[in-house]
Amino acid sequence: MGSSCAIYSILLFFFIVLNAVYQSSAIEIEASQTALLFVNASEASAKKIPESLFGIFFEEINHAGAGGLWAELVSNRGFEAGGPNTPSNIDPWSIIGDESSLVVSTERSSSFPRNKIALRMEVLCDNEGTSICPAGGVGIYNPGFWGMNIELGKTYKLVLYVRSEGSIDLSVSLTGSNGLQTLATAKIKASDVSNWTKMEVLLHAQGTDAKSRLQFTTTRKGVVWFDQVSLMPTDTYKGHGFRNDLFKMLKDLRPGFIRFPGGCFVEGEWLRNAFRWKETVGPWEERPGHFGDVWHYWTDDGLGHFEFLQLAEDLGAAPVWVFNNGVSHNDQVDTSSILPFVQEILDGIEFARGDPQSKWGSLRAAMGHLEPFDLRYVAVGNEDCGKKNYIGNYLKFYNAIKNAYPDIKIISNCDGSSQPLNHPADMYDYHIYTSANSMFSSARKFDKVSRNGPKAFVSEYAVTGNDAGRGSLLAALAEAGFVIGLEKNCDAVEMASYAPLFVNTNDQTWNPDAIVFDSSQMYGTPSYWMQHFFRESNGATLLNSTLQSNSSSYLIASAIIWKDSEDSKEYLRIKVVNFGSNNVTLKIFIDGLELDSVPPFGLKKTELTSSNLMDENSFQAPKKVMPVTSSIEDAGGKMDIGHVIGVLVIKRGREVDVVDFVPQVTVVSSVNTIVLLTVIAPPQAKFLGSALDRTLYIVYLGDKPHNDHERITESHHDMLADVIGGR
């Protein structure tokens, strides 16, 4: 819409029967009831939606990073997972051979001061003499994270540190899960490795196996020490270490921000196991790693502070760093002793934003990122409000950060939606995990929240429990309604993200999740695909929209204008969700557009649906519940002011007739559907759209000045009454 043009009122409406799909305790709605949605498309009613309203939350949970997005294939690459004392458990490393041919143990003999454990392999057999090694040799192998995905034609970079008192002759191989099929092999030979020596080998795969393993074998008697063994695909995203297929799923969401690295992962059950950023930067082989005692697994911290900032940059998303504030689940630092923790965070911000000549900025530059990262948001702790020392500690962090970096927005753990905060903050964190009914009902949570003061950061939301299954259509529908509510309250809510983001199917500690994967495959749950319907909302313009219906408790709608970056045109999109127990006929009115006579349109319909509310995706059926787009050709017609340009009737299991506007088109729609209906206009027409529900729709109309139309002078109330009364 151009402000230089006169704004003309028009009356456009569509009759839509919204499929009610959840047989809940909702009040019964008469099947013949009509709901009215009035949308004011004039600039006077508009609000700017934050550029970062919808984003993603990454937590190291469910092996989301280690064995997931971070493409490292070796699990426990530094042999540190068994703890700092020796002897120690080397799991998942295993031995090839028996105790008569080799002895494997751990020692505190590494050359890296922050991770002292190394593996000692004493080979007792030889290639000659009385104790002959087996034909294939003896040694060790690592199966990765429930199998390494090795693919034909791809190259893998092996890096390791070795030491021996004599010469070494090692075979390094990528094999099938039982060690019999060889997919790639190379030799490591050296005559003098009396000091720790870094070795690099490229392995070229001659076959494919999603359950492969890496193994080292020899037939030469002697002692060999191993440390910091890494195997990475050479085709990670931009060489930054991110698994391509999982990265693409994140990129496709077009997130405005990424919150990292947790979650409870940041807190730890005990402070000694909390995520500490300084332990996760610098050369990967020098990072000590740590045991995440909340989610019960070891991480080598290859995915560290630098990599999270790089991930945000690669996604085009604003980084939101959540740091520990001296509080864990079971212990906490007194405010009188918190200053060293505060300095650690100031150093972490300097690492991200500091000049390349600064102490910590120089480390970032040495790691390959000369320019500062765009860090503008930090969160002080996670779910710590109410703990004894939180407010005292928070104020120390707040004052120090604001003094050094006044532009950084600081997020408090305390909920400011019910009552004002008693401390300064730019945003407050709000988490909601609940049933489908409760989630949908929470769509209006922020309707009456003050528009003055800190904004809400809804950093974790999801339907859980029986309604969720392992990621159900029902959960996605309820979440869609909730997210529409957040969009309508974009002047009170600044950011929102679903949680958790990832789950390795071999470690589903938390359920449900947005993206499910194993070593070689992945799929999005319905909740992942639901988020696709909000990809255009960031930075868009929210229009004033009003629902009138006896069933308004189970209907919610929003309208936005957004600009398509591909064609630079503006579109208007209307999203509607029906969460009631019966069908509702929805009439949509759009006022304040500029319309010309519109040439013939095409229609495009996108649906997210399935035959059962509890249907889920799986590795066997990864596309069972996902958006499906179809085109409807020759949807001709002419739009005149006040003319009924479309009547769309959607009933359970029956056909949909679109009359008058598109008289030749018949659309088949079923129950349990999210529908995206798009009218594709010719170049001279501007668009407008509608979108999501329990059935969810999107429709586009032309927007161009018309020489013949007249301003409708009736009030909005009278216009609605005219339609209801058929005048």
XYZ file of C-alpha atoms in Angstrom:
727
model
C 0.000 0.000 0.000
C 1.337 3.417 -0.902
C 0.684 6.297 1.442
C 0.576 8.719 -1.481
C -2.590 7.137 -2.891
C -6.087 7.673 -1.609
C -7.399 4.799 0.474
C -10.785 3.510 -0.637
C -13.016 1.338 1.483
C -14.147 -1.862 -0.108
C -16.186 -4.792 1.049
C -14.885 -8.216 0.123
C -15.879 -11.419 1.781
C -15.503 -15.165 1.559
C -17.705 -17.780 3.127
C -15.470 -20.427 4.685
C -16.614 -23.379 6.705
C -13.751 -24.086 9.102
C -13.366 -27.729 9.963
C -13.621 -28.389 13.665
C -11.345 -31.312 14.382
C -10.949 -31.764 18.094
C -13.701 -33.467 20.070
C -12.888 -31.730 23.332
C -14.829 -30.276 26.204
C -15.454 -27.158 24.126
C -18.968 -25.727 24.159
C -20.977 -27.111 21.270
C -21.310 -24.764 18.318
C -24.247 -24.935 15.968
C -23.072 -26.257 12.626
C -24.906 -23.473 10.809
C -23.317 -20.678 12.853
C -21.573 -17.903 10.958
C -18.454 -16.139 12.244
C -17.412 -12.757 10.887
C -13.842 -11.538 10.496
C -13.297 -7.867 9.749
C -9.810 -6.858 8.572
C -8.801 -3.219 8.377
C -6.108 -3.053 5.717
C -5.493 0.675 6.084
C -2.155 1.961 7.278
C -3.741 3.755 10.207
C -4.473 0.472 12.001
C -1.138 -1.203 11.292
C 1.638 -2.281 13.687
C 5.170 -3.219 12.761
C 6.029 -6.831 13.658
C 9.562 -7.225 15.093
C 12.123 -8.535 12.608
C 12.954 -11.280 15.096
C 9.479 -12.288 16.307
C 9.736 -15.952 15.274
C 12.984 -17.846 15.662
C 14.453 -21.093 16.958
C 15.834 -22.381 20.244
C 18.794 -24.755 20.156
C 19.594 -26.728 23.273
C 22.134 -29.515 23.631
C 19.462 -32.080 24.519
C 18.563 -35.380 22.834
C 22.037 -35.335 21.200
C 20.908 -32.335 19.174
C 24.470 -31.137 18.620
C 26.800 -33.965 19.606
C 25.773 -36.697 17.178
C 23.411 -34.296 15.383
C 23.826 -30.842 13.867
C 27.550 -30.864 14.674
C 28.933 -33.230 12.032
C 31.725 -34.806 14.111
C 31.439 -38.578 13.599
C 33.632 -39.795 16.489
C 31.997 -40.100 19.889
C 34.324 -39.434 22.867
C 37.084 -38.348 20.528
C 39.439 -37.313 23.328
C 38.789 -40.325 25.630
C 37.699 -37.860 28.327
C 34.100 -39.062 28.785
C 35.114 -41.595 31.431
C 36.336 -38.851 33.755
C 39.733 -37.411 34.725
C 40.920 -40.423 36.726
C 42.529 -43.561 35.355
C 41.809 -46.286 34.578
C 38.599 -45.041 32.977
C 35.756 -46.118 30.739
C 36.497 -45.536 27.034
C 32.937 -46.148 25.839
C 31.925 -46.278 22.995
C 35.441 -47.243 21.876
C 35.856 -51.025 21.729
C 38.672 -53.515 21.212
C 39.409 -55.623 18.131
C 41.115 -58.764 19.392
C 41.362 -60.343 22.838
C 43.478 -59.979 25.960
C 46.071 -62.380 24.620
C 46.814 -60.071 21.707
C 46.461 -56.548 23.142
C 45.829 -54.529 26.300
C 44.030 -51.182 26.130
C 44.018 -48.685 29.008
C 43.886 -44.951 29.702
C 46.647 -42.720 31.025
C 47.021 -39.085 32.014
C 49.698 -38.554 29.382
C 48.078 -36.251 26.822
C 49.982 -33.218 25.619
C 46.877 -31.059 26.085
C 46.741 -29.609 29.610
C 42.937 -29.242 29.736
C 42.230 -32.838 28.660
C 44.927 -35.108 30.017
C 43.464 -38.522 29.213
C 44.991 -40.493 26.348
C 44.486 -44.092 25.235
C 47.352 -46.583 25.488
C 47.235 -49.632 23.211
C 49.836 -52.312 23.892
C 49.975 -54.880 21.100
C 51.254 -58.282 22.332
C 51.185 -60.133 19.010
C 53.359 -59.522 15.941
C 53.615 -60.289 12.232
C 56.348 -62.830 12.912
C 57.605 -65.059 15.684
C 55.622 -67.259 18.049
C 52.677 -64.926 18.687
C 51.264 -64.048 15.295
C 48.514 -61.400 15.057
C 45.249 -62.322 13.322
C 45.223 -61.653 9.576
C 43.199 -58.471 9.956
C 45.287 -57.212 12.852
C 44.190 -56.082 16.305
C 43.229 -52.645 17.510
C 40.340 -50.367 18.439
C 37.203 -49.009 16.793
C 34.642 -46.266 17.356
C 31.007 -46.634 16.168
C 30.266 -42.931 16.471
C 26.828 -41.884 17.650
C 24.862 -45.092 16.996
C 26.674 -45.567 13.699
C 28.589 -43.312 11.307
C 26.827 -42.426 8.068
C 29.422 -43.102 5.387
C 28.285 -42.400 1.824
C 29.695 -43.604 -1.491
C 31.834 -41.000 -3.229
C 32.211 -38.691 -0.241
C 35.459 -37.766 1.476
C 36.094 -37.764 5.222
C 38.936 -36.006 7.018
C 40.599 -37.933 9.816
C 42.745 -36.050 12.332
C 44.443 -37.749 15.267
C 47.422 -37.475 17.579
C 49.690 -40.492 18.033
C 52.839 -41.393 19.941
C 54.967 -44.520 20.129
C 58.352 -45.618 21.434
C 59.074 -47.234 18.075
C 57.884 -46.998 14.489
C 54.175 -47.427 13.738
C 52.345 -49.203 10.933
C 48.601 -48.668 11.361
C 45.700 -49.435 9.063
C 42.833 -46.964 9.396
C 39.510 -48.062 7.918
C 35.874 -47.156 7.646
C 33.960 -50.409 7.787
C 30.446 -51.736 8.103
C 28.977 -52.153 11.560
C 30.460 -55.660 11.967
C 33.878 -54.664 10.651
C 33.706 -56.993 7.649
C 32.862 -54.633 4.780
C 35.611 -52.095 4.061
C 34.290 -48.754 2.790
C 37.565 -46.801 2.897
C 41.101 -47.548 4.042
C 44.517 -45.921 4.361
C 47.895 -46.530 5.994
C 49.546 -44.492 8.735
C 53.271 -45.199 8.854
C 55.984 -43.312 10.727
C 59.452 -44.182 11.950
C 59.740 -41.564 14.680
C 56.690 -40.531 16.711
C 58.348 -40.502 20.125
C 56.612 -37.161 20.751
C 52.933 -36.537 20.198
C 52.426 -36.131 16.447
C 49.411 -34.822 14.572
C 48.327 -37.006 11.638
C 45.795 -36.128 8.928
C 44.292 -38.585 6.442
C 41.594 -38.209 3.791
C 39.371 -41.274 3.445
C 37.410 -41.687 0.204
C 34.306 -43.843 0.609
C 33.871 -46.716 -1.836
C 30.515 -47.729 -0.402
C 27.601 -46.647 1.766
C 26.591 -47.725 5.265
C 24.650 -45.641 7.788
C 25.972 -47.801 10.654
C 29.666 -47.632 9.847
C 32.555 -47.477 12.268
C 36.125 -46.132 12.324
C 38.861 -48.595 13.230
C 42.630 -48.675 13.741
C 44.434 -52.000 13.428
C 48.013 -53.225 13.313
C 50.011 -56.468 13.156
C 53.122 -54.932 14.714
C 54.089 -55.510 18.335
C 54.605 -52.428 20.475
C 52.806 -49.618 22.295
C 50.854 -46.873 20.557
C 49.150 -43.943 22.295
C 46.110 -42.242 20.722
C 44.509 -38.899 21.538
C 41.964 -36.468 20.055
C 40.654 -38.574 17.168
C 38.305 -36.655 14.860
C 36.487 -37.693 11.683
C 34.484 -35.061 9.802
C 32.769 -35.049 6.405
C 34.468 -32.559 4.105
C 31.128 -31.250 2.808
C 29.715 -29.615 5.952
C 27.848 -26.333 5.448
C 30.414 -23.797 4.187
C 33.043 -25.911 5.910
C 31.729 -24.658 9.251
C 31.063 -28.122 10.666
C 27.251 -28.246 10.435
C 25.519 -31.302 9.009
C 24.002 -30.104 5.728
C 20.588 -31.766 5.824
C 19.841 -30.639 9.381
C 21.151 -27.148 8.731
C 18.835 -26.839 5.721
C 15.812 -27.692 7.848
C 16.714 -24.807 10.144
C 17.387 -22.437 7.261
C 14.015 -23.283 5.709
C 12.281 -21.892 8.809
C 13.823 -18.451 8.103
C 14.390 -17.835 11.818
C 14.720 -14.269 13.039
C 16.872 -15.377 15.973
C 18.507 -18.421 17.528
C 18.608 -18.862 21.307
C 21.532 -21.013 22.510
C 22.976 -23.199 24.043
C 20.096 -23.955 26.484
C 17.953 -24.444 28.499
C 18.831 -26.553 31.456
C 22.061 -27.422 29.646
C 23.280 -23.957 30.642
C 22.445 -24.461 34.332
C 23.567 -28.013 34.992
C 22.367 -30.106 37.889
C 25.533 -28.833 39.549
C 27.607 -25.795 38.638
C 30.654 -27.965 38.000
C 28.797 -29.392 34.981
C 27.317 -26.149 33.663
C 28.192 -24.922 30.161
C 31.179 -22.550 30.477
C 31.947 -20.711 27.255
C 35.710 -20.376 27.792
C 36.033 -24.152 27.851
C 34.466 -24.355 24.378
C 36.641 -21.987 22.302
C 40.069 -22.235 20.716
C 41.399 -25.277 18.818
C 38.984 -28.185 19.129
C 41.635 -30.585 20.393
C 42.360 -28.297 23.341
C 38.760 -28.153 24.564
C 38.208 -30.301 27.656
C 34.543 -31.154 26.986
C 32.097 -31.694 29.813
C 29.381 -33.986 31.090
C 25.911 -32.511 30.671
C 24.432 -33.861 33.873
C 20.876 -32.644 33.187
C 20.517 -34.615 29.942
C 23.050 -37.279 30.938
C 25.669 -37.380 28.207
C 29.166 -36.209 27.426
C 29.901 -33.481 24.887
C 33.334 -32.785 23.450
C 32.161 -29.179 22.927
C 33.224 -29.041 19.318
C 29.964 -27.119 19.008
C 31.024 -24.280 21.276
C 30.558 -20.545 21.797
C 32.229 -19.649 18.488
C 30.289 -22.242 16.517
C 26.928 -21.106 17.934
C 27.690 -17.525 16.898
C 28.744 -18.790 13.464
C 25.544 -20.814 13.202
C 23.478 -17.704 13.897
C 25.351 -15.797 11.215
C 24.965 -18.611 8.686
C 21.225 -18.711 9.365
C 20.890 -14.938 9.099
C 19.444 -15.020 12.630
C 20.144 -12.783 15.610
C 22.123 -14.669 18.294
C 20.546 -14.814 21.760
C 23.153 -16.035 24.239
C 21.841 -17.676 27.416
C 24.554 -17.795 30.081
C 24.857 -19.269 33.547
C 24.383 -16.690 36.311
C 25.982 -18.675 39.109
C 22.885 -20.801 39.637
C 22.350 -24.502 38.867
C 19.552 -26.866 39.776
C 21.203 -27.782 43.067
C 23.779 -25.141 44.025
C 24.327 -21.426 43.538
C 26.912 -18.742 44.057
C 26.211 -16.073 46.633
C 25.831 -12.580 45.193
C 28.804 -11.410 47.244
C 30.992 -13.850 45.267
C 29.457 -13.477 41.806
C 31.867 -10.946 40.264
C 34.198 -13.571 38.668
C 31.144 -15.018 36.901
C 30.163 -11.531 35.737
C 33.648 -10.967 34.316
C 33.463 -14.284 32.493
C 30.333 -13.107 30.689
C 31.821 -9.708 29.868
C 34.744 -11.611 28.353
C 32.290 -13.734 26.370
C 30.641 -10.640 24.932
C 34.073 -9.238 24.079
C 34.853 -12.514 22.305
C 31.749 -12.005 20.144
C 31.893 -8.246 19.640
C 35.363 -7.081 20.556
C 37.947 -5.496 18.309
C 40.342 -8.050 16.756
C 43.091 -6.442 18.822
C 41.290 -6.983 22.135
C 42.164 -9.921 24.364
C 39.125 -12.046 23.573
C 38.347 -10.508 20.196
C 41.809 -11.580 19.060
C 40.963 -15.201 19.896
C 37.830 -14.954 17.754
C 39.910 -13.493 14.940
C 42.461 -16.293 15.313
C 39.620 -18.789 14.931
C 38.825 -17.297 11.524
C 36.251 -14.560 12.150
C 37.980 -11.198 11.978
C 34.792 -9.119 12.077
C 32.671 -9.046 15.250
C 29.510 -11.131 15.519
C 26.220 -9.254 15.814
C 25.418 -10.169 19.431
C 22.635 -7.879 20.701
C 20.669 -10.138 23.087
C 21.687 -12.020 26.218
C 19.601 -13.941 28.762
C 20.688 -14.083 32.394
C 20.116 -17.732 33.317
C 17.316 -20.136 32.497
C 14.214 -20.738 34.648
C 16.077 -19.441 37.701
C 13.644 -16.774 38.934
C 12.583 -17.554 42.491
C 15.896 -19.090 43.462
C 17.515 -17.420 46.451
C 20.367 -15.620 44.724
C 18.866 -15.000 41.296
C 17.740 -11.376 41.626
C 20.915 -10.320 43.418
C 23.086 -12.043 40.830
C 20.925 -10.788 37.962
C 21.380 -7.152 38.993
C 25.164 -7.568 39.080
C 25.128 -8.939 35.512
C 22.608 -6.353 34.326
C 24.522 -3.348 35.613
C 27.895 -4.573 34.376
C 26.632 -5.416 30.882
C 24.640 -2.208 30.470
C 27.655 -0.199 31.603
C 29.945 -1.853 29.023
C 27.398 -2.530 26.247
C 24.355 -0.256 26.666
C 22.810 -1.423 23.374
C 22.554 -5.087 24.422
C 19.045 -6.190 25.354
C 18.975 -8.198 28.573
C 16.392 -10.895 29.270
C 15.208 -11.751 32.766
C 14.000 -15.203 33.825
C 11.135 -13.663 35.801
C 7.668 -13.618 34.235
C 6.412 -10.083 33.718
C 3.118 -10.989 32.084
C 1.073 -11.185 35.294
C 2.663 -8.374 37.288
C 5.405 -5.805 36.671
C 8.984 -6.890 37.250
C 10.705 -5.547 40.349
C 13.992 -5.175 38.488
C 15.145 -3.633 35.177
C 15.000 -5.726 32.013
C 14.482 -5.327 28.270
C 12.558 -8.605 28.000
C 11.242 -11.317 30.277
C 11.295 -15.035 29.538
C 8.051 -17.027 29.353
C 7.821 -20.822 28.915
C 4.690 -22.901 28.293
C 4.418 -26.701 27.997
C 0.846 -27.888 28.275
C -2.088 -29.793 26.716
C -3.628 -28.910 23.348
C -6.701 -27.291 24.916
C -4.644 -25.241 27.315
C -2.193 -24.196 24.610
C -4.952 -22.902 22.341
C -6.630 -21.128 25.258
C -3.324 -19.385 25.980
C -3.470 -17.620 22.620
C -4.933 -14.625 24.439
C -2.383 -14.729 27.248
C -0.826 -11.421 26.194
C -3.987 -9.555 25.122
C -4.084 -7.424 28.274
C -0.386 -7.308 29.081
C 1.023 -3.794 29.420
C 2.562 -2.381 26.263
C 4.928 -0.319 28.387
C 8.067 -1.784 29.877
C 9.792 -5.094 29.076
C 8.465 -7.248 26.224
C 7.862 -10.992 26.431
C 10.292 -13.548 25.047
C 8.274 -16.767 24.670
C 11.427 -18.809 24.281
C 9.904 -22.255 24.859
C 6.429 -23.405 23.848
C 5.025 -26.823 22.907
C 2.048 -29.097 23.414
C 3.169 -32.020 25.579
C 1.636 -35.087 27.205
C -0.942 -37.376 25.649
C -2.057 -34.767 23.097
C 1.438 -34.568 21.653
C 2.276 -38.217 21.033
C 5.679 -38.097 19.385
C 4.659 -35.043 17.403
C 0.982 -35.065 16.431
C -1.163 -33.038 14.067
C -3.326 -32.076 17.066
C -0.322 -30.531 18.816
C 0.570 -28.520 15.713
C -2.965 -27.169 15.376
C -3.126 -25.988 18.997
C 0.322 -24.435 18.705
C -0.763 -22.657 15.512
C -3.580 -20.970 17.405
C -1.211 -19.972 20.203
C 1.329 -18.544 17.756
C -1.374 -16.513 15.988
C -2.098 -15.023 19.408
C 1.575 -14.099 19.777
C 1.552 -12.516 16.344
C -1.511 -10.418 17.206
C 0.297 -9.239 20.343
C 3.551 -8.383 18.608
C 3.647 -5.062 20.463
C 3.911 -7.011 23.738
C 5.841 -10.084 22.497
C 9.232 -9.555 20.893
C 10.410 -13.128 20.302
C 9.018 -16.677 20.299
C 10.432 -20.155 19.631
C 9.282 -23.774 19.783
C 11.160 -26.258 21.984
C 12.954 -28.574 21.776
C 14.298 -28.231 18.253
C 16.121 -31.546 17.605
C 16.056 -35.153 18.760
C 18.324 -38.019 17.796
C 15.910 -40.928 17.738
C 18.416 -43.002 19.727
C 18.217 -40.598 22.690
C 14.699 -39.208 22.922
C 15.014 -37.792 26.425
C 12.385 -35.113 25.723
C 9.250 -35.578 23.684
C 7.973 -34.193 21.330
C 10.500 -32.293 19.228
C 10.419 -30.378 15.952
C 13.008 -32.364 13.963
C 13.749 -36.083 14.370
C 16.926 -37.627 12.938
C 19.469 -40.406 13.109
C 22.880 -40.723 11.449
C 21.528 -40.635 7.897
C 17.938 -39.397 7.762
C 15.549 -36.887 9.299
C 11.975 -35.626 9.177
C 9.953 -32.737 10.515
C 7.071 -33.320 12.909
C 3.755 -31.509 12.237
C 4.922 -28.856 14.722
C 7.938 -28.206 12.499
C 5.745 -27.770 9.433
C 3.327 -25.564 11.380
C 6.138 -23.061 11.846
C 6.472 -22.740 8.071
C 3.137 -20.891 8.017
C 4.741 -18.063 10.017
C 7.955 -17.682 8.007
C 6.795 -14.429 6.413
C 5.712 -12.758 9.656
C 9.092 -11.397 10.783
C 9.274 -7.722 9.875
C 5.789 -7.768 8.375
C 2.945 -5.370 9.228
C 0.156 -6.532 11.521
C -3.317 -5.280 10.571
C -6.237 -4.772 12.909
C -8.649 -7.704 12.665
C -11.796 -8.423 14.663
C -13.768 -11.649 15.030
C -17.507 -11.602 15.763
C -18.918 -14.984 16.686
C -20.557 -16.870 19.523
C -17.734 -19.346 19.038
C -15.009 -16.718 19.341
C -13.390 -18.647 22.201
C -12.483 -21.343 19.689
C -11.616 -19.127 16.731
C -8.584 -16.901 16.336
C -7.358 -14.917 13.360
C -4.673 -12.455 12.381
C -3.812 -10.484 9.264
C -0.423 -9.286 8.093
C 1.077 -7.500 5.126
C 4.490 -8.809 4.139
C 6.935 -8.145 1.350
C 8.187 -11.042 -0.730
C 11.965 -10.720 -1.101
C 11.858 -12.586 -4.422
C 9.424 -10.343 -6.318
C 9.520 -7.266 -4.008
C 5.708 -7.186 -3.930
C 3.539 -6.744 -0.865
C 1.020 -9.394 0.113
C -1.708 -9.534 2.708
C -2.184 -12.801 4.556
C -5.051 -13.786 6.811
C -4.620 -16.694 9.200
C -7.612 -18.316 10.887
C -7.775 -21.243 13.309
C -10.947 -22.996 14.428
C -10.380 -25.060 17.565
C -14.016 -25.749 18.331
C -15.875 -29.021 18.083
C -18.020 -28.172 15.036
C -17.736 -26.536 11.653
C -18.032 -22.763 11.466
C -18.824 -20.699 8.386
C -16.407 -17.782 8.362
C -17.099 -14.603 6.376
C -14.013 -12.486 5.839
C -14.305 -8.733 5.156
C -11.339 -6.650 4.013
C -11.635 -2.853 4.282
C -9.144 -0.191 3.255
C -7.594 -1.664 0.093
C -7.286 0.020 -3.281
C -8.788 -2.191 -5.985
C -9.027 -2.100 -9.751
C -10.936 -4.532 -11.926
C -8.829 -7.624 -11.594
C -7.881 -9.920 -14.497
C -8.334 -13.681 -14.146
C -6.619 -15.250 -11.140
C -4.986 -18.593 -10.589
C -5.401 -20.457 -7.325
C -2.782 -22.326 -5.339
C -3.767 -24.403 -2.343
C -1.403 -25.727 0.328
C -2.729 -28.146 2.938
C -1.303 -29.688 6.083
C -3.680 -32.500 6.918
C -4.134 -36.153 7.760
C -6.935 -38.591 8.419
C -6.458 -38.629 12.195
C -5.620 -35.876 14.678
C -3.002 -38.048 16.351
C -1.204 -38.911 13.101
C 2.561 -38.425 13.189
C 5.486 -38.542 10.810
C 8.147 -41.238 11.067
C 11.162 -42.593 9.225
C 8.807 -45.064 7.547
C 6.352 -42.300 6.576
C 8.255 -39.000 6.856
C 5.754 -37.098 4.709
C 2.527 -38.384 6.192
C 1.717 -34.979 7.705
C 3.345 -32.183 5.770
C 2.253 -29.337 3.491
C 1.093 -30.373 0.032
C 0.637 -27.727 -2.653
C -1.596 -27.978 -5.721
C -2.532 -25.473 -8.425
C -6.033 -24.738 -9.668
C -6.051 -23.220 -13.124
C -8.468 -20.891 -14.919
C -10.013 -19.377 -11.822
C -11.355 -16.442 -13.808
C -13.630 -13.694 -12.563
C -14.000 -9.982 -12.117
C -13.920 -8.162 -8.776
C -16.275 -5.267 -8.226
C -16.808 -3.245 -5.086
C -19.088 -4.947 -2.629
C -19.364 -7.978 -4.887
C -19.190 -11.475 -3.386
C -16.010 -12.651 -5.060
C -15.765 -16.065 -3.478
C -17.877 -18.559 -1.616
C -15.741 -21.351 -0.213
C -17.653 -24.090 1.592
C -15.602 -26.796 3.251
C -17.423 -29.682 4.886
C -16.289 -32.918 6.416
C -15.235 -35.346 3.715
C -17.140 -33.484 1.004
C -16.172 -31.421 -1.990
C -15.606 -27.694 -1.825
C -17.436 -25.496 -4.332
C -16.000 -22.082 -5.154
C -18.754 -20.168 -6.927
C -19.177 -16.828 -8.702
C -15.513 -15.785 -8.430
C -14.172 -19.136 -9.631
C -17.228 -20.964 -10.992
C -15.354 -23.809 -12.686
C -13.209 -24.822 -9.729
C -13.980 -27.657 -7.329
C -11.568 -28.278 -4.448
C -11.621 -31.437 -2.352
C -10.852 -30.879 1.329
C -10.966 -33.218 4.287
C -11.216 -32.871 8.025
C -8.074 -32.257 10.166
C -6.635 -29.801 7.684
C -4.415 -26.767 7.638
C -5.027 -25.143 4.249
C -3.072 -22.430 2.488
C -5.211 -21.132 -0.403
C -3.362 -18.690 -2.635
C -4.834 -16.629 -5.463
C -2.062 -15.812 -7.920
C -2.704 -12.465 -9.602
C -1.152 -11.009 -12.756
C 1.756 -8.539 -12.360
C -0.406 -5.407 -12.231
C -2.435 -6.677 -9.266
C -1.336 -6.627 -5.649
C -1.977 -9.504 -3.344
C -3.597 -10.312 -0.095
C -3.696 -13.574 1.706
C -5.220 -15.765 4.403
C -3.813 -18.837 6.186
C -3.904 -21.496 8.926
C -6.280 -23.340 11.053
C -7.884 -26.223 12.282
C -8.562 -25.564 8.959
C -6.190 -22.723 7.952
C -6.533 -20.621 4.780
C -4.650 -18.116 2.691
C -6.308 -16.136 -0.142
C -4.728 -13.379 -2.245
C -6.586 -10.457 -3.907
C -5.587 -7.539 -6.150
C -4.731 -4.127 -4.709
C -4.720 -1.260 -7.227
C -6.616 2.056 -7.554
C -9.990 1.821 -9.312
C -11.483 4.786 -11.138
C -15.093 3.699 -10.806
C -15.517 2.442 -7.252
C -17.164 4.515 -4.572
C -16.329 4.788 -0.887
C -18.580 2.652 1.284
C -19.882 4.991 3.950
C -21.698 2.471 6.150
C -20.090 1.593 9.457
C -18.300 -1.742 9.769
C -21.171 -2.941 11.924
C -23.692 -2.118 9.188
C -21.550 -3.807 6.545
C -21.465 -6.998 8.573
C -25.213 -6.765 9.200
C -25.870 -6.350 5.486
C -24.097 -9.593 4.717
C -25.791 -11.511 7.505
C -29.175 -10.210 6.456
C -28.513 -10.752 2.800
C -29.310 -7.144 1.872
